[in-house]
Amino acid sequence: MREILGRRRRLLSQRGEGRPELLSAALTFATQWQWPVLPGVTADARGRCGCPDPECTVPGAHPFDPGLLAATTDARMVRWWWTNRPTAPIVLATGGKAPCAVSLPALPAAHALAALDRKGMRLGPVIASPTRWALLVKPYSMEQLGELLYAKDFVPGSLRFHGSGGYIALPPSETGQGAITWERAPLPGSASPWVPDVEAVVNAVVEALTRTGVSAPEL
């Protein structure tokens, strides 16, 4: 009986432990910016994902239970999720009325952003993980993306597109690959952050990678 009570106390203690900034950020995304979010799978101390896939390629950075369709902007649901799962990563369901994203490996991304800064291009928020950076863009359709890519002679295979039905982890989440941070943080304020068109971002990133001769490996 003592063992059962002791285990219950430990579980309740773990439930109370967490990072209040996660709940605060999730509420900002959902209620102020109207970005649908949900909790992701939490990775363990060794970086292994809590999902059933032993070879998960995005440990702690994807939805599982609940699934992606549960993403919401409802404050009560967000509070309930992060009260019960206080260390869960924040996952954005991309597309619809929420931003989409274009991501690429971290080193080429850093070179591309430096080139775009020299060019004077205006960018929206940029999310950084230890391995990849993601540039947030306006929602786009698959048809729009297909036409954009078809018109190009070359598109680096390492570019990934997070559109409708996709997802991306948001700061200040901790995943199996490390911390998710803002490389370019949104401007402070209550309004939803401005993001550029996907065409402008893809054109600029492909041009920057080509001109600087930076290799973008297939990661």
mmCIF file of N, CA and C in Angstrom, residues 57-103:
data_model
loop_
_atom_site.group_PDB
_atom_site.id
_atom_site.type_symbol
_atom_site.label_atom_id
_atom_site.label_comp_id
_atom_site.label_asym_id
_atom_site.label_seq_id
_atom_site.Cartn_x
_atom_site.Cartn_y
_atom_site.Cartn_z
ATOM 1 N N THR A 57 12.168 9.727 -36.776
ATOM 2 C CA THR A 57 13.154 10.686 -37.292
ATOM 3 C C THR A 57 12.971 12.095 -36.726
ATOM 4 N N VAL A 58 11.839 12.337 -36.068
ATOM 5 C CA VAL A 58 11.604 13.662 -35.460
ATOM 6 C C VAL A 58 11.171 13.459 -34.004
ATOM 7 N N PRO A 59 12.040 12.892 -33.170
ATOM 8 C CA PRO A 59 11.661 12.572 -31.793
ATOM 9 C C PRO A 59 11.221 13.788 -30.997
ATOM 10 N N GLY A 60 10.028 13.672 -30.425
ATOM 11 C CA GLY A 60 9.511 14.754 -29.606
ATOM 12 C C GLY A 60 9.072 15.969 -30.380
ATOM 13 N N ALA A 61 8.950 15.863 -31.690
ATOM 14 C CA ALA A 61 8.598 17.040 -32.493
ATOM 15 C C ALA A 61 7.422 16.756 -33.414
ATOM 16 N N HIS A 62 6.537 15.848 -32.995
ATOM 17 C CA HIS A 62 5.379 15.536 -33.828
ATOM 18 C C HIS A 62 4.192 15.151 -32.937
ATOM 19 N N PRO A 63 2.981 15.245 -33.458
ATOM 20 C CA PRO A 63 1.814 14.810 -32.688
ATOM 21 C C PRO A 63 1.665 13.301 -32.738
ATOM 22 N N PHE A 64 1.016 12.739 -31.735
ATOM 23 C CA PHE A 64 0.700 11.312 -31.738
ATOM 24 C C PHE A 64 -0.639 11.058 -31.051
ATOM 25 N N ASP A 65 -0.729 11.432 -29.786
ATOM 26 C CA ASP A 65 -1.978 11.283 -29.032
ATOM 27 C C ASP A 65 -2.156 12.518 -28.167
ATOM 28 N N PRO A 66 -2.990 13.475 -28.599
ATOM 29 C CA PRO A 66 -3.953 13.401 -29.696
ATOM 30 C C PRO A 66 -3.287 13.563 -31.069
ATOM 31 N N GLY A 67 -4.053 13.206 -32.107
ATOM 32 C CA GLY A 67 -3.579 13.345 -33.466
ATOM 33 C C GLY A 67 -3.678 14.769 -33.962
ATOM 34 N N LEU A 68 -3.125 15.007 -35.129
ATOM 35 C CA LEU A 68 -3.024 16.358 -35.685
ATOM 36 C C LEU A 68 -4.377 17.039 -35.821
ATOM 37 N N LEU A 69 -5.434 16.265 -36.110
ATOM 38 C CA LEU A 69 -6.753 16.862 -36.311
ATOM 39 C C LEU A 69 -7.310 17.488 -35.036
ATOM 40 N N ALA A 70 -6.709 17.192 -33.896
ATOM 41 C CA ALA A 70 -7.176 17.762 -32.630
ATOM 42 C C ALA A 70 -6.670 19.177 -32.397
ATOM 43 N N ALA A 71 -5.765 19.672 -33.239
ATOM 44 C CA ALA A 71 -5.205 21.016 -33.058
ATOM 45 C C ALA A 71 -6.327 22.047 -32.929
ATOM 46 N N THR A 72 -6.157 22.982 -31.997
ATOM 47 C CA THR A 72 -7.237 23.915 -31.695
ATOM 48 C C THR A 72 -6.698 25.282 -31.292
ATOM 49 N N THR A 73 -7.590 26.264 -31.320
ATOM 50 C CA THR A 73 -7.283 27.595 -30.791
ATOM 51 C C THR A 73 -8.066 27.851 -29.510
ATOM 52 N N ASP A 74 -8.713 26.844 -28.983
ATOM 53 C CA ASP A 74 -9.545 26.981 -27.784
ATOM 54 C C ASP A 74 -8.676 27.055 -26.532
ATOM 55 N N ALA A 75 -8.804 28.133 -25.779
ATOM 56 C CA ALA A 75 -7.946 28.355 -24.616
ATOM 57 C C ALA A 75 -8.152 27.289 -23.549
ATOM 58 N N ARG A 76 -9.403 26.847 -23.348
ATOM 59 C CA ARG A 76 -9.663 25.843 -22.306
ATOM 60 C C ARG A 76 -8.968 24.531 -22.623
ATOM 61 N N MET A 77 -8.999 24.133 -23.885
ATOM 62 C CA MET A 77 -8.350 22.889 -24.274
ATOM 63 C C MET A 77 -6.841 23.001 -24.147
ATOM 64 N N VAL A 78 -6.298 24.143 -24.562
ATOM 65 C CA VAL A 78 -4.850 24.358 -24.457
ATOM 66 C C VAL A 78 -4.411 24.305 -22.996
ATOM 67 N N ARG A 79 -5.159 24.962 -22.126
ATOM 68 C CA ARG A 79 -4.825 24.935 -20.694
ATOM 69 C C ARG A 79 -4.881 23.510 -20.151
ATOM 70 N N TRP A 80 -5.895 22.763 -20.542
ATOM 71 C CA TRP A 80 -6.044 21.400 -20.046
ATOM 72 C C TRP A 80 -4.878 20.542 -20.511
ATOM 73 N N TRP A 81 -4.511 20.656 -21.781
ATOM 74 C CA TRP A 81 -3.398 19.859 -22.298
ATOM 75 C C TRP A 81 -2.115 20.133 -21.549
ATOM 76 N N TRP A 82 -1.728 21.406 -21.416
ATOM 77 C CA TRP A 82 -0.425 21.707 -20.815
ATOM 78 C C TRP A 82 -0.453 21.698 -19.293
ATOM 79 N N THR A 83 -1.621 21.612 -18.686
ATOM 80 C CA THR A 83 -1.697 21.350 -17.260
ATOM 81 C C THR A 83 -1.405 19.882 -16.993
ATOM 82 N N ASN A 84 -1.905 19.026 -17.861
ATOM 83 C CA ASN A 84 -1.697 17.587 -17.708
ATOM 84 C C ASN A 84 -0.397 17.101 -18.335
ATOM 85 N N ARG A 85 0.124 17.844 -19.303
ATOM 86 C CA ARG A 85 1.378 17.460 -19.966
ATOM 87 C C ARG A 85 2.283 18.692 -20.024
ATOM 88 N N PRO A 86 2.771 19.149 -18.870
ATOM 89 C CA PRO A 86 3.422 20.466 -18.787
ATOM 90 C C PRO A 86 4.738 20.598 -19.540
ATOM 91 N N THR A 87 5.358 19.485 -19.944
ATOM 92 C CA THR A 87 6.616 19.588 -20.683
ATOM 93 C C THR A 87 6.444 19.244 -22.161
ATOM 94 N N ALA A 88 5.214 19.035 -22.609
ATOM 95 C CA ALA A 88 4.981 18.621 -23.998
ATOM 96 C C ALA A 88 5.394 19.721 -24.976
ATOM 97 N N PRO A 89 6.035 19.341 -26.082
ATOM 98 C CA PRO A 89 6.354 20.329 -27.118
ATOM 99 C C PRO A 89 5.070 20.937 -27.685
ATOM 100 N N ILE A 90 5.178 22.147 -28.203
ATOM 101 C CA ILE A 90 4.045 22.809 -28.857
ATOM 102 C C ILE A 90 4.144 22.535 -30.348
ATOM 103 N N VAL A 91 3.096 21.938 -30.906
ATOM 104 C CA VAL A 91 3.081 21.613 -32.329
ATOM 105 C C VAL A 91 2.044 22.471 -33.037
ATOM 106 N N LEU A 92 2.454 23.150 -34.090
ATOM 107 C CA LEU A 92 1.545 23.944 -34.911
ATOM 108 C C LEU A 92 1.034 23.099 -36.068
ATOM 109 N N ALA A 93 -0.283 23.084 -36.256
ATOM 110 C CA ALA A 93 -0.870 22.456 -37.446
ATOM 111 C C ALA A 93 -0.831 23.483 -38.564
ATOM 112 N N THR A 94 0.040 23.290 -39.536
ATOM 113 C CA THR A 94 0.243 24.281 -40.585
ATOM 114 C C THR A 94 -0.869 24.239 -41.635
ATOM 115 N N GLY A 95 -1.062 25.363 -42.288
ATOM 116 C CA GLY A 95 -2.065 25.450 -43.351
ATOM 117 C C GLY A 95 -3.402 25.938 -42.840
ATOM 118 N N GLY A 96 -4.362 26.032 -43.748
ATOM 119 C CA GLY A 96 -5.646 26.608 -43.370
ATOM 120 C C GLY A 96 -5.480 28.095 -43.168
ATOM 121 N N LYS A 97 -5.812 28.575 -41.966
ATOM 122 C CA LYS A 97 -5.614 29.982 -41.634
ATOM 123 C C LYS A 97 -4.292 30.215 -40.911
ATOM 124 N N ALA A 98 -3.583 29.129 -40.612
ATOM 125 C CA ALA A 98 -2.294 29.232 -39.923
ATOM 126 C C ALA A 98 -1.161 29.322 -40.931
ATOM 127 N N PRO A 99 -0.007 29.815 -40.513
ATOM 128 C CA PRO A 99 1.132 29.871 -41.433
ATOM 129 C C PRO A 99 1.566 28.480 -41.887
ATOM 130 N N CYS A 100 2.177 28.420 -43.036
ATOM 131 C CA CYS A 100 2.893 27.239 -43.499
ATOM 132 C C CYS A 100 4.377 27.515 -43.266
ATOM 133 N N ALA A 101 5.234 26.604 -43.724
ATOM 134 C CA ALA A 101 6.665 26.809 -43.506
ATOM 135 C C ALA A 101 7.475 26.150 -44.612
ATOM 136 N N VAL A 102 8.659 26.714 -44.823
ATOM 137 C CA VAL A 102 9.665 26.120 -45.710
ATOM 138 C C VAL A 102 10.896 25.895 -44.841
ATOM 139 N N SER A 103 11.394 24.656 -44.790
ATOM 140 C CA SER A 103 12.540 24.379 -43.929
ATOM 141 C C SER A 103 13.697 23.800 -44.732
#
